[in-house]
JSON list of C-alpha atoms in Angstrom, two decimals:
[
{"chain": "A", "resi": 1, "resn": "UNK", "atom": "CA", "xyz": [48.43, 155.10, 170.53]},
{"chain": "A", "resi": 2, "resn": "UNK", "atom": "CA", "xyz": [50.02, 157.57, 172.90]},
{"chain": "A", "resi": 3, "resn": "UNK", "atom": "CA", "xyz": [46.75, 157.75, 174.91]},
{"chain": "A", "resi": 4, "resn": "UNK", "atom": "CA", "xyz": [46.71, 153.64, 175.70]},
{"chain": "A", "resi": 5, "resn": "UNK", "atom": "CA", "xyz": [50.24, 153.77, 177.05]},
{"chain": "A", "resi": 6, "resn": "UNK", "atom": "CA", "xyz": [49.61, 156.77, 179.29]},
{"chain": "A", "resi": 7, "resn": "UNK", "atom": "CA", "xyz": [46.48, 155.33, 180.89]},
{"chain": "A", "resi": 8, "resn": "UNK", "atom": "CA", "xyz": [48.39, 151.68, 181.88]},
{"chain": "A", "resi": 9, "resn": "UNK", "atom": "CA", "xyz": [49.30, 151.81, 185.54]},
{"chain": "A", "resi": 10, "resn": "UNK", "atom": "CA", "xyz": [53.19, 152.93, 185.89]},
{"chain": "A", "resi": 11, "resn": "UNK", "atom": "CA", "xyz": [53.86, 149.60, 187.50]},
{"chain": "A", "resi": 12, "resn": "UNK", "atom": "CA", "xyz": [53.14, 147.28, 184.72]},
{"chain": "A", "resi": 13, "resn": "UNK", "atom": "CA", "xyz": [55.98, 145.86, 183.04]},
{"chain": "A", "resi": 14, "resn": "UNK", "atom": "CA", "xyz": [55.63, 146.45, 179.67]},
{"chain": "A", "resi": 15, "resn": "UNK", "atom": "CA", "xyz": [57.25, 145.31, 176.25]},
{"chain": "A", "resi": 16, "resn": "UNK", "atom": "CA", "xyz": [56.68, 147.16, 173.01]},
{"chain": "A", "resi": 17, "resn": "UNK", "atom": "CA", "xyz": [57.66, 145.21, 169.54]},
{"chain": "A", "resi": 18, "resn": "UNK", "atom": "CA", "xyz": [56.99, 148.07, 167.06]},
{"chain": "A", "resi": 19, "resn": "UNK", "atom": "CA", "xyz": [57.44, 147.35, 162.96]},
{"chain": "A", "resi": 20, "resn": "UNK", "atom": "CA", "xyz": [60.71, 146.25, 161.86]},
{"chain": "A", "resi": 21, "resn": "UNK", "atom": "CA", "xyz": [61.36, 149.87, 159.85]},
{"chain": "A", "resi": 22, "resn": "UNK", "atom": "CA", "xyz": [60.14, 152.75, 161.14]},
{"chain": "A", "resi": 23, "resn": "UNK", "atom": "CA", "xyz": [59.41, 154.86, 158.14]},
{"chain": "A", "resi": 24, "resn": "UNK", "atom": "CA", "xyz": [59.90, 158.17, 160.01]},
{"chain": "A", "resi": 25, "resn": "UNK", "atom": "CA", "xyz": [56.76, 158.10, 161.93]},
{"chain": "A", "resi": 26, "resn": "UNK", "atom": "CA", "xyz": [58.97, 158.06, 164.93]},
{"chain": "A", "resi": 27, "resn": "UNK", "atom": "CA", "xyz": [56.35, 155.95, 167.21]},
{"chain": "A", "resi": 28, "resn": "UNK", "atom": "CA", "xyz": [59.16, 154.43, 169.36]},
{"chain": "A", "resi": 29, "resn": "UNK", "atom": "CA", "xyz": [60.19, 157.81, 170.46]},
{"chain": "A", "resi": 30, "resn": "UNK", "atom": "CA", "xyz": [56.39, 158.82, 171.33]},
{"chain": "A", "resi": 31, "resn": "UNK", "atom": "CA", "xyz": [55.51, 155.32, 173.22]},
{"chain": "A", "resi": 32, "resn": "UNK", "atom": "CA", "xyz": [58.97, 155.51, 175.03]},
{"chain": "A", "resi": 33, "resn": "UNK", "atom": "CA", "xyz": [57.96, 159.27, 176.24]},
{"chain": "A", "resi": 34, "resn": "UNK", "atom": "CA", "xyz": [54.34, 158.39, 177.28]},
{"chain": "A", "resi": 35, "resn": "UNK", "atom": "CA", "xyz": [55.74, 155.29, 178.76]},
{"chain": "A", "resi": 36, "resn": "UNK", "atom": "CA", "xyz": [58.93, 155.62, 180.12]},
{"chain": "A", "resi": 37, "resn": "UNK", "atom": "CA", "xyz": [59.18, 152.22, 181.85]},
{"chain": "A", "resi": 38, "resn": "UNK", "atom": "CA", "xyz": [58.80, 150.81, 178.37]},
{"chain": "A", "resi": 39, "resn": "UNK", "atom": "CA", "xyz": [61.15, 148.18, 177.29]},
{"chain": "A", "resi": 40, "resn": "UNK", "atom": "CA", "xyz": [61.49, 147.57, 173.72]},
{"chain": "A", "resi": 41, "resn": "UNK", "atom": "CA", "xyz": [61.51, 144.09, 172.04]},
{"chain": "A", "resi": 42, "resn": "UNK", "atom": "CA", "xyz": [64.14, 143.45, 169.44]},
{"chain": "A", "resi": 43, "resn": "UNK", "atom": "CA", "xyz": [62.26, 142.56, 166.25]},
{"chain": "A", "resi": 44, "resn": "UNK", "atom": "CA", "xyz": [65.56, 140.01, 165.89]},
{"chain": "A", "resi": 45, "resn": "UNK", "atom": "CA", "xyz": [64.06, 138.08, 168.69]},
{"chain": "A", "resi": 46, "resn": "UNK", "atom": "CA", "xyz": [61.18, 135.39, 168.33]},
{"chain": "A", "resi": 47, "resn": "UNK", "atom": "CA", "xyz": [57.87, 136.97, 168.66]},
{"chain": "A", "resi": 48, "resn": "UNK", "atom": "CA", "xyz": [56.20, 133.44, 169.66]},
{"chain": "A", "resi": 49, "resn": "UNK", "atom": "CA", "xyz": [58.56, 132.96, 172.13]},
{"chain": "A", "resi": 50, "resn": "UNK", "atom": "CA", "xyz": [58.33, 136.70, 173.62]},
{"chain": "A", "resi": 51, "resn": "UNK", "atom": "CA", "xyz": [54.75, 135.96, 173.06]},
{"chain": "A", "resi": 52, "resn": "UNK", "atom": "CA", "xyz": [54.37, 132.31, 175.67]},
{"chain": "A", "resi": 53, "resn": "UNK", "atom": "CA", "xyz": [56.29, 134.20, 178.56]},
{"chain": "A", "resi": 54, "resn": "UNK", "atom": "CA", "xyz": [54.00, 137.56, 178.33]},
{"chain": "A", "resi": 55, "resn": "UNK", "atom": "CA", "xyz": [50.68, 137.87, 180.55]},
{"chain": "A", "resi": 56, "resn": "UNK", "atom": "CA", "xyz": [48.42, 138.89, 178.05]},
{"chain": "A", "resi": 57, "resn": "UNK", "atom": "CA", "xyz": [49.56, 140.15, 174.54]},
{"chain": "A", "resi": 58, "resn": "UNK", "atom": "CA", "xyz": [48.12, 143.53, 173.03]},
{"chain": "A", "resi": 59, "resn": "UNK", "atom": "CA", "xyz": [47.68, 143.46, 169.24]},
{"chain": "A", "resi": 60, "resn": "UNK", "atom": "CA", "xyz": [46.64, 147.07, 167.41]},
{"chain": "A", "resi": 61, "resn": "UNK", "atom": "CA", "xyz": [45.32, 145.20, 164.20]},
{"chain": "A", "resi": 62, "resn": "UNK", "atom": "CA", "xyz": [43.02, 142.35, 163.69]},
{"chain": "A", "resi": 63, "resn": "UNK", "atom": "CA", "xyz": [45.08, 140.97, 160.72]},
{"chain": "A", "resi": 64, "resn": "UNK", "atom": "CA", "xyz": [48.59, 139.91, 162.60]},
{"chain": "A", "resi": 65, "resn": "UNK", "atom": "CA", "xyz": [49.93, 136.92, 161.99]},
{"chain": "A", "resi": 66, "resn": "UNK", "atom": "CA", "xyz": [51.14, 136.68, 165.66]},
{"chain": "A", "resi": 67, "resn": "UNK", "atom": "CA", "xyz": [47.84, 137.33, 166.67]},
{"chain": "A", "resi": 68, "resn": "UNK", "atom": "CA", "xyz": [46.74, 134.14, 164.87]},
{"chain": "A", "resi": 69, "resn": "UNK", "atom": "CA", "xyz": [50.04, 132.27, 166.20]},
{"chain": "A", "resi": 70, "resn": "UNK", "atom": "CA", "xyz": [48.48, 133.45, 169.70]},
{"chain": "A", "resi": 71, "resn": "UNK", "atom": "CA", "xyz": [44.91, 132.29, 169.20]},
{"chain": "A", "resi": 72, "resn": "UNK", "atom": "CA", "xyz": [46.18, 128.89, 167.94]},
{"chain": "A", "resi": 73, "resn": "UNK", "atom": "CA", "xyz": [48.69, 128.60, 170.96]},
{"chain": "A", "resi": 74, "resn": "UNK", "atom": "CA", "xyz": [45.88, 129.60, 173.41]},
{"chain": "A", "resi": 75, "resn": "UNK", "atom": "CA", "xyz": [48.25, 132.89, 174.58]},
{"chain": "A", "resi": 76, "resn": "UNK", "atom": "CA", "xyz": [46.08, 135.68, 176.04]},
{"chain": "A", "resi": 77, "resn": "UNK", "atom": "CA", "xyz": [45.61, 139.22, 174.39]},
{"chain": "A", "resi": 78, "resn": "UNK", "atom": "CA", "xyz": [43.35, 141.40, 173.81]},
{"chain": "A", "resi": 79, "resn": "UNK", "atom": "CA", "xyz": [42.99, 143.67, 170.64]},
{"chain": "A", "resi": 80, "resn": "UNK", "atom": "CA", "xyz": [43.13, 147.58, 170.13]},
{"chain": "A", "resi": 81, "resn": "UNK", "atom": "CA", "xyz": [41.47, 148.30, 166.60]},
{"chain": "A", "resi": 82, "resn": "UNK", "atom": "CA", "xyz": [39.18, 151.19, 166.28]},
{"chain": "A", "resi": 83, "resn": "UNK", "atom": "CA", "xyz": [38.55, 151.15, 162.75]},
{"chain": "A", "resi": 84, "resn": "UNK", "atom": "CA", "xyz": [38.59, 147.19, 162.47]},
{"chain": "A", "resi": 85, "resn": "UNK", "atom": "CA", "xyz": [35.29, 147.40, 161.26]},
{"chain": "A", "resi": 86, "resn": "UNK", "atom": "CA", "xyz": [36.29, 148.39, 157.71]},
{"chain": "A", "resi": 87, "resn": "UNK", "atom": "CA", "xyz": [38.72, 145.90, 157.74]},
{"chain": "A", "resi": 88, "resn": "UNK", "atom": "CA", "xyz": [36.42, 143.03, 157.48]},
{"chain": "A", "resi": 89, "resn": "UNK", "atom": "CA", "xyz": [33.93, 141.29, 155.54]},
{"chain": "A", "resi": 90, "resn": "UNK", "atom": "CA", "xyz": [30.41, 141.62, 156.57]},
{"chain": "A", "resi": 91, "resn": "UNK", "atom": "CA", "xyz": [30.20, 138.18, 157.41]},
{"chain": "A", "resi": 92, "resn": "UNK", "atom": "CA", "xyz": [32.53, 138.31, 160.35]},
{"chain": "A", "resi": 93, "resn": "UNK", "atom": "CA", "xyz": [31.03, 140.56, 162.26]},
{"chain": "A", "resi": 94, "resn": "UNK", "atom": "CA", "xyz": [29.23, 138.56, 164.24]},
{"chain": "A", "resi": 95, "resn": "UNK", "atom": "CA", "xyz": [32.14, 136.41, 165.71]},
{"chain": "A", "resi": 96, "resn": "UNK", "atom": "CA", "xyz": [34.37, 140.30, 166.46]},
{"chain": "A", "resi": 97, "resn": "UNK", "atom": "CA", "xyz": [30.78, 141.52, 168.17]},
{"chain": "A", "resi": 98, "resn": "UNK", "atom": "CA", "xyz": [31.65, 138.38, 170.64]},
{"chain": "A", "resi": 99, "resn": "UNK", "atom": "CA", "xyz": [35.28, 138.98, 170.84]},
{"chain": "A", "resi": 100, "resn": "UNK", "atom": "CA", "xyz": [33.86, 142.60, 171.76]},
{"chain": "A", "resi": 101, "resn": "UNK", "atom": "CA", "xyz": [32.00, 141.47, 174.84]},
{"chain": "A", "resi": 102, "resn": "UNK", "atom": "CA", "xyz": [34.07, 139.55, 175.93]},
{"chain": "A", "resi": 103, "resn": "UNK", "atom": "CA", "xyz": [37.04, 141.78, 175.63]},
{"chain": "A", "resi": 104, "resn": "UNK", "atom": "CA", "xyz": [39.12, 140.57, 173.11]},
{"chain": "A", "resi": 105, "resn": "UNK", "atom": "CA", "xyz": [38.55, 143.23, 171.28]},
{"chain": "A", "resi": 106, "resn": "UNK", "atom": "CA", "xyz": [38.99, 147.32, 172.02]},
{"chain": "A", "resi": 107, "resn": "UNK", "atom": "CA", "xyz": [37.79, 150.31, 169.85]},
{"chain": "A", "resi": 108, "resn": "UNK", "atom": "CA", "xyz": [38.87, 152.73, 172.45]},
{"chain": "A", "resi": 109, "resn": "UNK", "atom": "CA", "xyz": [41.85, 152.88, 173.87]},
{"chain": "A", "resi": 110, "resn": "UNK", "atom": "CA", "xyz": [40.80, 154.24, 177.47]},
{"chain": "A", "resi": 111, "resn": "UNK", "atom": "CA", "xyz": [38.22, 151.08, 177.51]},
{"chain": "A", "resi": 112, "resn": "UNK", "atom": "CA", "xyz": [41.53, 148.96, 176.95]},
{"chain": "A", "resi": 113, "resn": "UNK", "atom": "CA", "xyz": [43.95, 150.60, 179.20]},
{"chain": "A", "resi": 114, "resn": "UNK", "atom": "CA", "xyz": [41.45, 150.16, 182.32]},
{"chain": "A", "resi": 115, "resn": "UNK", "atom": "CA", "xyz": [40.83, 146.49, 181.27]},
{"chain": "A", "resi": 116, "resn": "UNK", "atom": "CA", "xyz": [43.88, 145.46, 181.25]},
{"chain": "A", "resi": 117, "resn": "UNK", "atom": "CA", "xyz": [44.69, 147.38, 184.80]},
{"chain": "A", "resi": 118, "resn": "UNK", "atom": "CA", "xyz": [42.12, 146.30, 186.43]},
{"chain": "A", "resi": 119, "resn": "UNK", "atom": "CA", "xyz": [42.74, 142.53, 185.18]},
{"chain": "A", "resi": 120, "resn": "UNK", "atom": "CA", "xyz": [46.39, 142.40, 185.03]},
{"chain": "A", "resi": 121, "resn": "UNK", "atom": "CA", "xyz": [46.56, 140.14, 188.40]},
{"chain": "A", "resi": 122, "resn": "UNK", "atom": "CA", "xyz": [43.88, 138.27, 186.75]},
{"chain": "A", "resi": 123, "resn": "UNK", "atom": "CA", "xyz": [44.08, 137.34, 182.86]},
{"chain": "A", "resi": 124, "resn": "UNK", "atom": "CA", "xyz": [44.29, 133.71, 183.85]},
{"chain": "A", "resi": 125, "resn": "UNK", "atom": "CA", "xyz": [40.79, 133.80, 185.16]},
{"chain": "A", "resi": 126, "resn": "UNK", "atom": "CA", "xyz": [39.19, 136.13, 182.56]},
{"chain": "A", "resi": 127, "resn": "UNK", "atom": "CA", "xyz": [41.37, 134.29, 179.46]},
{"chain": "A", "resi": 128, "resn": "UNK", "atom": "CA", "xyz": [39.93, 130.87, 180.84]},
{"chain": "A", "resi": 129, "resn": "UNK", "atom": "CA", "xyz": [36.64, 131.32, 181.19]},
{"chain": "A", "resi": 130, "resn": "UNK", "atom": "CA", "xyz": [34.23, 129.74, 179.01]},
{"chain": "A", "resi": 131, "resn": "UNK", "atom": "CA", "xyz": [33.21, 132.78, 176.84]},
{"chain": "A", "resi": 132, "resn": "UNK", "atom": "CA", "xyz": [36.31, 133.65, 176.10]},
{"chain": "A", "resi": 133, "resn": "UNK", "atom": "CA", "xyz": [37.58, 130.10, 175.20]},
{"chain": "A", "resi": 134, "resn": "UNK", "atom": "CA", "xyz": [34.52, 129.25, 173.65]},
{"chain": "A", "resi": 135, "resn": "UNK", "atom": "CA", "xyz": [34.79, 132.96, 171.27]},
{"chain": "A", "resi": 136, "resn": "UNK", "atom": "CA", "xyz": [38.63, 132.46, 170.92]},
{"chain": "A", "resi": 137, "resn": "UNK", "atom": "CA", "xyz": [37.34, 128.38, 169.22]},
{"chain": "A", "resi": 138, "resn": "UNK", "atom": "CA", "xyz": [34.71, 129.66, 167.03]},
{"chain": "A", "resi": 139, "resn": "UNK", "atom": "CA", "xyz": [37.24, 132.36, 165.85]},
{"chain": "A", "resi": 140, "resn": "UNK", "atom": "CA", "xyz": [39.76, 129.67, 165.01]},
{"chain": "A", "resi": 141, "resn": "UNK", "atom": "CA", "xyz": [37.54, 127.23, 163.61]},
{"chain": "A", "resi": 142, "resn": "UNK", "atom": "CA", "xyz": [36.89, 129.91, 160.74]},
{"chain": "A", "resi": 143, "resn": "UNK", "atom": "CA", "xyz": [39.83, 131.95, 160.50]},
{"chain": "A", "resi": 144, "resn": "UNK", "atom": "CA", "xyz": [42.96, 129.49, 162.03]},
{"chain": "A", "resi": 145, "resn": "UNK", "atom": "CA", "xyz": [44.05, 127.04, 159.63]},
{"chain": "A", "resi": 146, "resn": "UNK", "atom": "CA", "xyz": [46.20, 124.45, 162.00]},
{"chain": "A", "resi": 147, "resn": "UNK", "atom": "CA", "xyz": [47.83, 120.94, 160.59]},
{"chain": "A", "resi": 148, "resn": "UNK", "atom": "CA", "xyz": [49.22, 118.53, 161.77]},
{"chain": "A", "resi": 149, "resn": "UNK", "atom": "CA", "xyz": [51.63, 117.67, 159.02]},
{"chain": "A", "resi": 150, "resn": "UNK", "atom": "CA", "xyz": [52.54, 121.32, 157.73]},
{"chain": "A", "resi": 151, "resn": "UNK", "atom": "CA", "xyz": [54.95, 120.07, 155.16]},
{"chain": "A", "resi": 152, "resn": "UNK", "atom": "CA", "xyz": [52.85, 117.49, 153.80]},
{"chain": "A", "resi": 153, "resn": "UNK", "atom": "CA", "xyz": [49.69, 120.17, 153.24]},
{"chain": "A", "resi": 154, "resn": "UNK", "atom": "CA", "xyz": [52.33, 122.72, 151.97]},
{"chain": "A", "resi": 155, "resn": "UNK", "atom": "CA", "xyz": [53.67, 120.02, 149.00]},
{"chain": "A", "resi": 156, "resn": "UNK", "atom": "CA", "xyz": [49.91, 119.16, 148.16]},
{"chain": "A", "resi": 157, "resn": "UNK", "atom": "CA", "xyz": [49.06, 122.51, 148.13]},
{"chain": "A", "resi": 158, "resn": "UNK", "atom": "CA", "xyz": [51.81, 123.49, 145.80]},
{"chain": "A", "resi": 159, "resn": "UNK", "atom": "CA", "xyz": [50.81, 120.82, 143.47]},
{"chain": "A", "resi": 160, "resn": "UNK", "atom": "CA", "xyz": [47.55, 121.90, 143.30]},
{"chain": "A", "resi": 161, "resn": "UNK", "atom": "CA", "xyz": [48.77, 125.52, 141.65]},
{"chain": "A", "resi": 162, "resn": "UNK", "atom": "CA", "xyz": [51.36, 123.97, 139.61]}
]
């Protein structure tokens, strides 16, 4: 979204990780114009570990697995989705309208851009707080599957289908 990245203050350091194949859309090209202090993240490169060194990620979909990896890893970010809402079942809503007040969550990308510049120096404070933690739990206790033997639940698990 063109409009987001010409909104965030020219001083931010940013780092955009776009899709691994373009498919013509050209968005690099667009972001890189609108932002011109862009730097661009090679998709080669570990997202988690691009991920524990950033101040707060942005995610522009609500099902990313490295927005999951985040949540689990306690990693700040907030969420750009305007039309998230037909994207899930009715019987989320509840938890997103929390992640929505307590800005985790952005429909419009003005609302998003002036968050995050006006909390840039701050994310620690707003990300620790305990609505945010407390949102960021219930979301993982419902939608973040964590183990603590991976390999172990994987082999049951593949017994089960077979």
């Amino acid at each position: 979204n063109t409009s987001f990245f010409n909104l965030l203050d020219k001083g931010l350091i940013v780092k955009y990780r776009g899709a691994r194949v373009d498919y013509g859309w050209g968005e690099i090209s667009k972001y890189q114009k609108a932002y011109p202090n862009m730097q661009l993240s090679n998709t080669n490169n570990d997202c988690v570990k691009e991920m524990t060194v950033s101040r707060v990620v942005v995610f522009d979909s609500v099902h990313a697995t490295s927005l999951l990896e985040a949540i689990m890893m306690n990693i700040p970010f907030v969420i750009l989705a305007n039309n998230y809402k037909n994207e899930i079942q009715i019987d989320s809503i509840n938890i997103f309208q929390k992640m929505i007040n307590c800005n985790l969550i952005f429909e419009n990308p003005d609302q998003c851009a002036y968050f995050l510049n006006k909390n840039v120096h701050s994310v620690s404070k707003w990300w620790s707080s305990e609505e945010v933690q407390s949102t960021t739990r219930e979301f993982s206790s419902s939608y973040v599957k964590k183990c603590s033997n991976f390999s172990k639940e994987f082999i049951r698990e593949m017994k089960v289908i077979n």
